[in-house]
Coordinates of C-alpha atoms in Angstrom, one line a residue:
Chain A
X1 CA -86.1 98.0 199.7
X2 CA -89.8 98.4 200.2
X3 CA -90.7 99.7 203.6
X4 CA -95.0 99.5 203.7
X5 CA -96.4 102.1 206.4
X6 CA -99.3 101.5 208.6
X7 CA -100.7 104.1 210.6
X8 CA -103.4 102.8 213.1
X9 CA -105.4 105.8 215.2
X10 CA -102.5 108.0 215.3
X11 CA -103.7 111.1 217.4
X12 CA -101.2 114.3 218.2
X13 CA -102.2 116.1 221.0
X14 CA -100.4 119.8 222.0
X15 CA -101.8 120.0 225.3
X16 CA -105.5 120.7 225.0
X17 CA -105.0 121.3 220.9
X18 CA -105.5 118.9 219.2
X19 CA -103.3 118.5 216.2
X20 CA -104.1 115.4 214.7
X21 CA -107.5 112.8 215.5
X22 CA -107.6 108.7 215.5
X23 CA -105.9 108.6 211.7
X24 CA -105.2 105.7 210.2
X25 CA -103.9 104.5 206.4
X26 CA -102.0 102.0 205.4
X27 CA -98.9 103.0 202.2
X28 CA -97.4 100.3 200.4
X29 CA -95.1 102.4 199.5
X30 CA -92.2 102.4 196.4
X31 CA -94.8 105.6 194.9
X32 CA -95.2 109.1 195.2
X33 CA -97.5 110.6 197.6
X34 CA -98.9 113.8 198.0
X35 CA -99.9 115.2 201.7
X36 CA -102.4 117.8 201.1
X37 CA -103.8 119.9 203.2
X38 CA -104.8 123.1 204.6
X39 CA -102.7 125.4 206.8
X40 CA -102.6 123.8 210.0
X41 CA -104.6 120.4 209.0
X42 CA -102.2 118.5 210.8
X43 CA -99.8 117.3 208.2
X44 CA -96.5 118.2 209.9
X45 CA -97.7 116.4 213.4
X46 CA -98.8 113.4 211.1
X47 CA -95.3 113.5 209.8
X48 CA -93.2 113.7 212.5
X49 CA -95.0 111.2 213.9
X50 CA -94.0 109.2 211.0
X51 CA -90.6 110.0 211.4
X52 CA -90.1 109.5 214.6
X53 CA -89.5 113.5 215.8
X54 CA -92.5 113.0 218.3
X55 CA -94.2 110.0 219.6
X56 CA -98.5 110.0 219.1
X57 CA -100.2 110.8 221.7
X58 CA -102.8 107.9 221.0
X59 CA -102.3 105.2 218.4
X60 CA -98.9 103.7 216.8
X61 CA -96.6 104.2 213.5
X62 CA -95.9 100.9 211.9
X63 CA -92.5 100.5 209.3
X64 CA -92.2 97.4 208.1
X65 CA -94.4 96.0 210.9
X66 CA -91.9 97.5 213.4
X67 CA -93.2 100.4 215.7
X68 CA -90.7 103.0 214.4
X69 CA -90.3 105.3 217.5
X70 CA -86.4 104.8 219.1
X71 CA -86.0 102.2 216.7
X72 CA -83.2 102.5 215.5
X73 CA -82.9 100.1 212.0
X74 CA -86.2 102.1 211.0
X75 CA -85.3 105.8 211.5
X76 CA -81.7 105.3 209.9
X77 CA -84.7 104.4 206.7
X78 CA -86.4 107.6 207.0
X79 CA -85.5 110.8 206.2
X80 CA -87.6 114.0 207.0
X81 CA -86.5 117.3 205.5
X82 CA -88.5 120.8 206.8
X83 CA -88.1 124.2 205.2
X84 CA -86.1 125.2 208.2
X85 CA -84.2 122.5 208.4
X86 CA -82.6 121.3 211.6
X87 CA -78.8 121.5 211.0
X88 CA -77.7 124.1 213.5
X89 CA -77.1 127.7 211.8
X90 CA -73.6 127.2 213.3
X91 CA -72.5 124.6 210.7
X92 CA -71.1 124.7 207.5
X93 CA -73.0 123.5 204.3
X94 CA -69.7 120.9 204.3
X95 CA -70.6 119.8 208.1
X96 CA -74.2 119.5 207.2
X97 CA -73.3 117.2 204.3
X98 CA -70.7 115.4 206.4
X99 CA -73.1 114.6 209.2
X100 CA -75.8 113.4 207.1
X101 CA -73.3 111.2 204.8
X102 CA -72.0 109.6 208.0
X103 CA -75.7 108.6 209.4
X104 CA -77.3 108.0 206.2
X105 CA -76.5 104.1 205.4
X106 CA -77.6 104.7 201.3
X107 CA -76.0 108.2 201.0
X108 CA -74.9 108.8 197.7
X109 CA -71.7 111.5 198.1
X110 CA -71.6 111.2 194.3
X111 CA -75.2 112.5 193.4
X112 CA -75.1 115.0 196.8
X113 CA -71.8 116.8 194.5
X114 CA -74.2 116.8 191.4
X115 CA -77.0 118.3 193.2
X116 CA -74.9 121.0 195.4
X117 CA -73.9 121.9 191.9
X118 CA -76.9 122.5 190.6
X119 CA -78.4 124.2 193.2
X120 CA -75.2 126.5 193.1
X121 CA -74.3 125.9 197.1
X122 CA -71.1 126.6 198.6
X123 CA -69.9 124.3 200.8
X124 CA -68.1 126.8 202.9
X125 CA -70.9 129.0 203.7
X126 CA -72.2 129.3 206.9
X127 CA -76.0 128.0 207.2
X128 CA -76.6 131.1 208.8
X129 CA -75.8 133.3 206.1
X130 CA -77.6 131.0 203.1
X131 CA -80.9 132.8 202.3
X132 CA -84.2 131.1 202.6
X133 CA -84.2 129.6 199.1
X134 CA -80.3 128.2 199.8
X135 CA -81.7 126.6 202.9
X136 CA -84.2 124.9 201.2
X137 CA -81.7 123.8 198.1
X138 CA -79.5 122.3 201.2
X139 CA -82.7 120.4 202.8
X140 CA -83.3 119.1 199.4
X141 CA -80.6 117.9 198.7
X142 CA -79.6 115.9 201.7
X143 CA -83.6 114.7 201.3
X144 CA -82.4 113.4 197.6
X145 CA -78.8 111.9 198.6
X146 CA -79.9 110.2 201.6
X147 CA -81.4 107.9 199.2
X148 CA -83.5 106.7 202.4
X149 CA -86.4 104.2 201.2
X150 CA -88.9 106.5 203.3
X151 CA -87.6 110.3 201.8
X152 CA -90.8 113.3 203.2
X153 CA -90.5 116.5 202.2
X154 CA -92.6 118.8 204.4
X155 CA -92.9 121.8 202.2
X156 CA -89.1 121.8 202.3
X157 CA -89.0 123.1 198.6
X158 CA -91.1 126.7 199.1
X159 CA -88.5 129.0 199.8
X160 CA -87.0 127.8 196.4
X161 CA -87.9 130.4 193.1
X162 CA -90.2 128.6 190.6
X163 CA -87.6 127.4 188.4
X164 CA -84.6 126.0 191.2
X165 CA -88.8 124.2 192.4
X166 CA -89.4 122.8 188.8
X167 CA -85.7 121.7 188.8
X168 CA -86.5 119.9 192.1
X169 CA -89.3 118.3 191.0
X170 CA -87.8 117.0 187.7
X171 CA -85.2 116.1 190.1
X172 CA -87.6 113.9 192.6
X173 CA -88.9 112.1 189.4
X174 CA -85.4 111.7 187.1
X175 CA -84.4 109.9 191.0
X176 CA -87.2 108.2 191.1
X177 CA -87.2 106.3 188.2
X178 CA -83.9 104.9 188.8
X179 CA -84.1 104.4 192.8
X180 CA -87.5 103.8 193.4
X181 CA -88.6 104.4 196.7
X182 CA -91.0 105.9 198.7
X183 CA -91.8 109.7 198.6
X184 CA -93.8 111.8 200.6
X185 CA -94.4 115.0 199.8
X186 CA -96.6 117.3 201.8
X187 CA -97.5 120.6 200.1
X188 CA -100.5 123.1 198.7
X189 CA -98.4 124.4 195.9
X190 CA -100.4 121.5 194.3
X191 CA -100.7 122.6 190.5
X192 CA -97.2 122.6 190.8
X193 CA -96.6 119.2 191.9
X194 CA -99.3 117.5 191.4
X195 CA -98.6 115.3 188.7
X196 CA -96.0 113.7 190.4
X197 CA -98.5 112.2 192.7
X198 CA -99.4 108.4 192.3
X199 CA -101.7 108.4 195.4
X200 CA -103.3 111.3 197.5
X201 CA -104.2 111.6 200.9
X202 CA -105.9 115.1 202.0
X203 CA -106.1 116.2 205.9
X204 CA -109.0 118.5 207.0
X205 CA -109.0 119.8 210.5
X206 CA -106.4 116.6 212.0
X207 CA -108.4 114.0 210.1
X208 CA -107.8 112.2 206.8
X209 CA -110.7 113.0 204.7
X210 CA -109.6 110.3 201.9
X211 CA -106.8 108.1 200.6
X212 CA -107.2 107.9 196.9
X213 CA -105.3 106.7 193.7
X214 CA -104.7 110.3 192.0
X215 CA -105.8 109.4 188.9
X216 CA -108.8 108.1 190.3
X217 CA -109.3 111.3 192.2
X218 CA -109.0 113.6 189.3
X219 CA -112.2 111.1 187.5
X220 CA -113.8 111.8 190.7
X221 CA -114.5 115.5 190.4
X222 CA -116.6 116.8 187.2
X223 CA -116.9 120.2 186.0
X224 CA -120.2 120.9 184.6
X225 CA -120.6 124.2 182.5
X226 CA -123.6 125.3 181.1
X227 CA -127.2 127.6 181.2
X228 CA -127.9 127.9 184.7
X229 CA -131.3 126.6 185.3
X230 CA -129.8 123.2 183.3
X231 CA -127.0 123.2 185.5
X232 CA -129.2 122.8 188.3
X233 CA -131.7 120.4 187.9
X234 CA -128.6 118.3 185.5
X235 CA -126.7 118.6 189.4
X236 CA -129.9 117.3 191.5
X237 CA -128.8 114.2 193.4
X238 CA -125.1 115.0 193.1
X239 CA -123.1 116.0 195.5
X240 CA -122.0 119.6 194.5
X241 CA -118.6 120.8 195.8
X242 CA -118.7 124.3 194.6
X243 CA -120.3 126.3 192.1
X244 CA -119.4 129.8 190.2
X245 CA -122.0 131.9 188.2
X246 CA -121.2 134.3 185.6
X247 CA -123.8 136.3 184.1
X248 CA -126.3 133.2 182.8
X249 CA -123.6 130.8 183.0
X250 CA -122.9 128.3 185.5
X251 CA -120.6 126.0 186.4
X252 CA -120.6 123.5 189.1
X253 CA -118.0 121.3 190.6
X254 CA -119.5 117.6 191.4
X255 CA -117.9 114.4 193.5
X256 CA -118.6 111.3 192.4
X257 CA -118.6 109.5 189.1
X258 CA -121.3 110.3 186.9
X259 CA -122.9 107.3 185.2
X260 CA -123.1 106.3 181.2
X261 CA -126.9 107.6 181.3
X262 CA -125.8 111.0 183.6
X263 CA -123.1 111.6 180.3
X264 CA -125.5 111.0 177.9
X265 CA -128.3 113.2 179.3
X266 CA -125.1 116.2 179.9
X267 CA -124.9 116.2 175.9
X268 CA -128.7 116.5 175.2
X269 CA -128.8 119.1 177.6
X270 CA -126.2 120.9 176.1
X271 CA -123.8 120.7 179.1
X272 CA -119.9 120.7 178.9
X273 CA -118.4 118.2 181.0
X274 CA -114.7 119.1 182.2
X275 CA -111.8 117.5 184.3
X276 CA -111.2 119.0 188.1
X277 CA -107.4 120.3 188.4
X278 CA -106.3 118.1 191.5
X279 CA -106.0 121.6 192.9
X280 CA -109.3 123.1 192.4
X281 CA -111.0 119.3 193.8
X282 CA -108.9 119.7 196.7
X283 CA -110.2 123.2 197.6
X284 CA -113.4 122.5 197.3
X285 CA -112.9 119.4 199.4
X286 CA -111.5 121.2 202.4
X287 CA -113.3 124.0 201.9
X288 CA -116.5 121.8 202.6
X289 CA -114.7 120.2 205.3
X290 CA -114.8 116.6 203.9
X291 CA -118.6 116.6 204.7
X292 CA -120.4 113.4 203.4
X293 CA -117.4 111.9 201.7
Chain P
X1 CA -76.0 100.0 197.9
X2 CA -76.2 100.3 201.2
X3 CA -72.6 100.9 203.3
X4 CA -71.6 99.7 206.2
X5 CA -71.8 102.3 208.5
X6 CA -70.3 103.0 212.1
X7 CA -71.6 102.6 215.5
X8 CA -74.5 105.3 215.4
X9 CA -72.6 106.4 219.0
X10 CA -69.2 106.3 217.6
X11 CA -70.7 108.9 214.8
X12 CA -72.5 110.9 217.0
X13 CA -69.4 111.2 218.9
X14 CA -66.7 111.8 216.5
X15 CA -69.2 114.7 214.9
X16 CA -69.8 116.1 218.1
X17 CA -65.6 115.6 218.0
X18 CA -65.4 117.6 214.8
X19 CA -68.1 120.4 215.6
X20 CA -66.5 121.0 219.1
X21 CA -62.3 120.8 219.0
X22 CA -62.1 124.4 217.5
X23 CA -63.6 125.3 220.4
X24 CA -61.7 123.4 222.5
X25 CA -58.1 124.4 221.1
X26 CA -58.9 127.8 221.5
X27 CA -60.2 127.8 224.7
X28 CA -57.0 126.2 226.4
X29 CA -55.0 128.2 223.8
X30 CA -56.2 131.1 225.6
X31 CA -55.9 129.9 228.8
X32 CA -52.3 129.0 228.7
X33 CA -51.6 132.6 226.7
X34 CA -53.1 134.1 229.9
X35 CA -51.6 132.1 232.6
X36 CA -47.9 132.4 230.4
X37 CA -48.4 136.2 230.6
X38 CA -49.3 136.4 234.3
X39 CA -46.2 134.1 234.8
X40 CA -43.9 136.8 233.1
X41 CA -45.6 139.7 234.1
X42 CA -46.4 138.8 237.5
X43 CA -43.6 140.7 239.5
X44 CA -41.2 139.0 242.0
X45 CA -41.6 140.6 245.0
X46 CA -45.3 139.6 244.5
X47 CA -43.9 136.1 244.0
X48 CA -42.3 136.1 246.9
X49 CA -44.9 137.2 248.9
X50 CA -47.6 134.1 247.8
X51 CA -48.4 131.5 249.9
X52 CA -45.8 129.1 249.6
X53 CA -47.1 125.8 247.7
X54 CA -49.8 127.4 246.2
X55 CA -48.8 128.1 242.4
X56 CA -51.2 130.0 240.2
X57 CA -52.2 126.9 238.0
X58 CA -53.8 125.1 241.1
X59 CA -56.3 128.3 241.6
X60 CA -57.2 128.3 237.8
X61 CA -59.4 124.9 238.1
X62 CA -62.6 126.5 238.3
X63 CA -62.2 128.3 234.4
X64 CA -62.3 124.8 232.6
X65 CA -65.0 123.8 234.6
X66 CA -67.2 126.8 233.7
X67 CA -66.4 126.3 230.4
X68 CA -67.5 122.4 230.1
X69 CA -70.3 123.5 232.0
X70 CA -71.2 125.9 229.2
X71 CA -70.6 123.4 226.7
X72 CA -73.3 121.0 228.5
X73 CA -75.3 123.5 227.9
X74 CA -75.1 123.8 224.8
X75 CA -75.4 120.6 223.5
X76 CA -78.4 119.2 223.3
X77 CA -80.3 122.5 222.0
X78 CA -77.6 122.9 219.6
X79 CA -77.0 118.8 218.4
X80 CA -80.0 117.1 219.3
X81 CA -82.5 118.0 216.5
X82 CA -78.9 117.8 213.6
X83 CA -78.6 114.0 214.4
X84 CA -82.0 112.7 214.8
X85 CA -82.8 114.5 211.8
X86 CA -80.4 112.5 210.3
X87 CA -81.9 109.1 211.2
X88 CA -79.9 108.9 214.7
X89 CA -82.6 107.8 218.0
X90 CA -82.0 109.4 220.9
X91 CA -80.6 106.9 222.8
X92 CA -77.6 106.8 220.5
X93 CA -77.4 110.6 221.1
X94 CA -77.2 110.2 224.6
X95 CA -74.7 107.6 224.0
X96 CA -72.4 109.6 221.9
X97 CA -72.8 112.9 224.0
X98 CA -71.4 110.9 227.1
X99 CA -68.5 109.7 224.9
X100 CA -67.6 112.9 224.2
X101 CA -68.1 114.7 227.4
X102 CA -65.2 112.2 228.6
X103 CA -62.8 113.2 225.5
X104 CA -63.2 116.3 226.8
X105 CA -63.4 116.0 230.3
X106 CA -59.8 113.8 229.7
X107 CA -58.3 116.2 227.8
X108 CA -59.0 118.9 229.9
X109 CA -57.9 117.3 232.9
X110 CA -54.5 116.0 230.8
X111 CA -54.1 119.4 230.3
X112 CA -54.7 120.7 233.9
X113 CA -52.4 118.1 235.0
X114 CA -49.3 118.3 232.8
X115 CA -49.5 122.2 234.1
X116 CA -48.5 121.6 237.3
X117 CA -45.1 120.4 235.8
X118 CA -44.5 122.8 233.8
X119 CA -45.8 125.7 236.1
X120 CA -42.9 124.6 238.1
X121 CA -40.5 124.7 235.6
X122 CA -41.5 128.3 234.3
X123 CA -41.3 129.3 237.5
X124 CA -37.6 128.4 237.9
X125 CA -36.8 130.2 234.2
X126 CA -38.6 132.8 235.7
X127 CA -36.9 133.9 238.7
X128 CA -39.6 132.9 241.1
X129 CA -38.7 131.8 244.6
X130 CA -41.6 130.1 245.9
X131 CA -41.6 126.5 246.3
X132 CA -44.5 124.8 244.9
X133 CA -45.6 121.7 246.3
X134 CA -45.3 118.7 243.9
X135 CA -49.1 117.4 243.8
X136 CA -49.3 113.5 242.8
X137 CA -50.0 114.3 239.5
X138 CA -52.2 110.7 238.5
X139 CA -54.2 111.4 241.9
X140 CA -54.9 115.3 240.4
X141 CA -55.9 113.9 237.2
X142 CA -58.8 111.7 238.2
X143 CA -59.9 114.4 240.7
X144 CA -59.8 117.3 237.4
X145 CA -61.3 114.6 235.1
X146 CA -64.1 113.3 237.3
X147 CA -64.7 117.4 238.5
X148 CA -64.9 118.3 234.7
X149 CA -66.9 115.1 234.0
X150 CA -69.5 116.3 236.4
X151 CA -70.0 120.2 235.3
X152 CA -70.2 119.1 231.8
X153 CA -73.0 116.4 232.6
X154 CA -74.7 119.3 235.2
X155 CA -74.4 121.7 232.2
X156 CA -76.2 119.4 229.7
X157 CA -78.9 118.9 232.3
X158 CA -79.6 122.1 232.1
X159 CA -79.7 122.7 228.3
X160 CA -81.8 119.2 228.2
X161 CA -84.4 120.8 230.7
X162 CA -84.8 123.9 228.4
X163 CA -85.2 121.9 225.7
X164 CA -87.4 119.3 227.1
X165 CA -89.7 121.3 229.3
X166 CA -90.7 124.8 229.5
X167 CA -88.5 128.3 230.8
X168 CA -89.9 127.8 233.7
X169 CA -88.7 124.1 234.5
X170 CA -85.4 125.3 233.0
X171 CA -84.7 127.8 235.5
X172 CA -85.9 125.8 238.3
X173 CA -83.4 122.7 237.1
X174 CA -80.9 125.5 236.5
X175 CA -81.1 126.1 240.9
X176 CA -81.5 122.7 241.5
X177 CA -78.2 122.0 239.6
X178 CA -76.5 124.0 242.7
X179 CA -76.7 120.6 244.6
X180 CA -74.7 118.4 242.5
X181 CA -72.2 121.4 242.1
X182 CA -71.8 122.0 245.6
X183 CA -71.3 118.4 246.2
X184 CA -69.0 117.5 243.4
X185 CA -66.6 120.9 245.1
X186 CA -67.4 120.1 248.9
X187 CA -66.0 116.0 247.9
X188 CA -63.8 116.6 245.4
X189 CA -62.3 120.3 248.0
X190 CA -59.9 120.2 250.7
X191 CA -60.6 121.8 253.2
X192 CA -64.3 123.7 253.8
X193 CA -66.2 125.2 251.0
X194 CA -67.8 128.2 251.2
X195 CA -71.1 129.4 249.4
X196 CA -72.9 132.5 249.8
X197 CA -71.6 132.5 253.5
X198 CA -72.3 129.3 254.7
X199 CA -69.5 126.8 255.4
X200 CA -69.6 123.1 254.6
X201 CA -67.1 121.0 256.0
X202 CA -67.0 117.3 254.5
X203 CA -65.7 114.4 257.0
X204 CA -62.3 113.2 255.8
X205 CA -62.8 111.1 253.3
X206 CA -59.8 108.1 251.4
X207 CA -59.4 109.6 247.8
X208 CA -61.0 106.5 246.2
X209 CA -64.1 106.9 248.1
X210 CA -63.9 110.9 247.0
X211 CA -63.5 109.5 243.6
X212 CA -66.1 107.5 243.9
X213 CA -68.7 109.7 245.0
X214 CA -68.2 112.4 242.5
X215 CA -68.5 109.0 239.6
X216 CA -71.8 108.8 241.2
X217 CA -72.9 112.3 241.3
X218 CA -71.9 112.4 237.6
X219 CA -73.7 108.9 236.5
X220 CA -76.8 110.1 238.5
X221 CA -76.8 113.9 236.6
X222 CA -76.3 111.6 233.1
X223 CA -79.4 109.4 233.8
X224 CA -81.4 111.9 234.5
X225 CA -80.2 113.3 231.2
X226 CA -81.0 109.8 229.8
X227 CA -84.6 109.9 231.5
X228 CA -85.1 113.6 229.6
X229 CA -83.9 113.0 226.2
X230 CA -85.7 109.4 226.3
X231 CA -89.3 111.0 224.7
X232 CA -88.6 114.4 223.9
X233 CA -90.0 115.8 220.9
X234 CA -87.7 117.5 218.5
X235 CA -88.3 121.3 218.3
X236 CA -87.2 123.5 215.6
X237 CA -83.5 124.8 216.0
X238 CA -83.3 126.9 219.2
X239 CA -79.8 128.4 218.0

């Protein structure tokens, strides 16, 4: 099942703070996304939003055409998993499980065992008494079984050590590829992760800054190394991102595709022309503000 | 491979079911171990001295009410976020919370009303020689049901107004919920009520129409739980 999202002018509002302003995107959906942003950008408003937790203050949440807020055929579709979770501490990992296998319409009990396995839970233990990196193992797991067309994970995986997260992530895409559906995930452990994105959208300051394939993103940011007197008149008329000096070296971080004659000139000029981690474009993104993009 | 799946009420219910009969069981576990000792240890010429009619069951009313109340409180700070997380809207929360409020309201009450019964016949093993009065016991059980009915729904107004507004609202719904309480005991009393000193006295009334009223006190305290849990924004666990 392929549920398309359309987001039009979705504004979160806490008061006077505002959270989130007039965003709007449309996802096909049945890919990977990535939700990137900076610490407090918005992306968790913009989220539960999406899922239904809060209702925007301006604009509307589309699922399949259908407003999604009390609507009940669309939230049984989507499933939103925090870092904190919001099975009380009370419960036992086996009432957790049972209460999301009894409201989740695709739950798969079978592939909930594997994965309680592998993330060595006990079912008898108390949420209370699971550490952080347990909790996040249990939030993950019911993300995975819930098998819901529209699965977002809000950072739900950072308590987890680096390998139970690499496990997770092989996880997301092993599932993937045999249920495809739509994921979200929102995060800024981006080396990590992001090659699992298909597209990107980035948030700066409650606004999206840009929607983009992530393939075409990465082509989007160039790396140019090289003397730095070159490496500035070579960068004139591109729009720089960020630059680092070290001793009489320089490189630069541009936006922007650079043209057949722009490539050519870089190798008489003696300049190396590198690929942007997905990371390294997205700080200098943010860290710009999104300014003339 | 999508299942058919219940009612979304009928599973918010029968998880609130699960989560809740522990509690349940040992409450009136502990309530009958309590009145069961007071019954053997409760000497006779102290027996003989009580009020004739008035057993100790009839006087213990007020204990399951505090302890739905409680439970009303509870709920929604406790349940809310668990099922809507899990794909469940509010409304079918609602739904499911009122279900289960009467499971429990009925099995209090069946419990409250089968004591007067048996109350009678400990007393006889017992040695007692009062003579309890023989209340008509389907008439007690829609009075403890609809009483128990009511605190639970004023107890998860209360929870629902912490978790939908701020402290401050809270507190202020928390005296507010006085009035409902004091109406539910001056209809569903005999005789005048008493708080903090003052006196009410309710004109005599026909049991159905007492009935009645306290149905309506409860259905209004449920809507305006409706009206709260209609928009509200789910917060991160509270407990």
């Amino acid at each position: 099942m392929t549920l398309s999202i359309d987001i039009k002018g979705v504004g979160v509002h806490y008061g006077r703070t505002v959270a989130v302003e007039n965003v709007s995107f449309k996802l096909e959906g049945n890919k990977i996304y990535g939700l990137l942003g900076r610490n407090g950008s918005g992306k968790t408003s913009l989220l539960s939003v999406l899922a239904s937790f809060r209702q925007p203050t301006t604009g509307e949440v589309l699922i399949d055409g259908k407003i999604t807020f009390e609507n009940a055929e669309i939230m049984s579709q989507v499933c939103f998993i925090q870092e904190h979770g919001h099975m009380s501490d009370g419960y036992s990992v086996k009432d957790a499980i049972k209460l999301a296998a009894s409201c989740w319409p695709n739950w798969d009990e079978q592939y909930a065992n594997y994965l309680l396995d592998l993330y060595q839970l006990s079912q008898k233990k108390r949420i209370s008494s699971l550490s952080r990196g347990m909790k996040s193992a249990l939030g993950v797991t019911i993300g995975l079984a819930s098998r819901a067309p529209i699965t977002i994970f809000d950072e739900a995986y950072l308590g987890m050590d680096a390998p139970t997260r690499y496990a997770f992530y092989e996880e997301v895409l092993r599932d993937y590829m045999e249920h495809p559906r739509t994921f979200i995930l929102s995060t800024h452990l981006i080396e990590e992760v992001g090659n699992l994105f298909e597209e990107v959208l980035i948030l700066d300051n409650g606004r999206l800054l840009l929607q983009e394939e992530s393939e075409l993103l990465r082509q989007r940011g160039v790396t140019i190394t090289g003397p730095a007197e070159r490496v500035d008149e070579y960068v004139i008329g591109l729009q720089v991102l960020g630059e680092q000096t070290l001793g009489r070296t320089k490189s630069v971080t541009v936006y922007g595709e650079l043209s057949q004659e722009r490539v050519n000139r870089a190798r008489t000029d003696g300049l190396e022309l590198g690929p942007v981690a997905l990371q390294d474009l997205f700080v200098h993104l943010t860290k710009k503000g999104g300014e003339g993009i | 491979m999508t299942t058919k799946r219940k009612h979304p009420v009928f599973i918010v219910a029968k998880n609130l079911w699960s989560g809740y009969r522990i509690s349940l069981i040992a409450y009136w576990s502990i309530f009958t171990a309590i009145f069961i000792g007071i019954q053997l240890g409760l000497p006779i010429h102290l027996s003989k001295e009580m009020e004739i009619g008035q057993g100790i069951w009839s006087g213990a009313g007020i204990s399951p009410k505090l302890y739905l109340l409680i439970l009303g409180i509870l709920l929604t700070p406790l349940s809310l976020s668990s099922f809507v997380s899990s794909g469940i809207t509010r409304k079918h929360f609602v739904g499911g919370a009122v279900l289960f409020s009467m499971l429990m309201s009925l099995i209090s009450a069946l419990i409250m009303t089968v004591g007067f019964p048996v109350e009678r016949l400990l007393t006889e093993w017992f040695g007692g020689q009062e003579i309890l009065v023989k209340p008509l016991l389907l008439q007690v059980g829609v009075e403890f049901f609809l009483g128990f009915l009511g605190y639970f729904a004023i107890g998860w107004m209360i929870g629902s107004s912490f978790y939908r507004f701020n402290w401050q609202t809270g507190i202020a719904v928390s005296i507010l919920s006085l009035i409902p309480i004091i109406l539910i005991e001056m209809v569903g009393g005999t005789g005048p009520s008493e708080l903090f000193g003052y006196t009410f006295t309710m004109p005599s009334m026909s049991f159905i129409v007492e009935m009645l009223l306290i149905l309506l006190i409860a259905v209004i305290v449920m809507t305006i739980n409706y009206g709260m849990h209609r928009t509200v924004a789910i917060k991160r666990k509270l407990i």
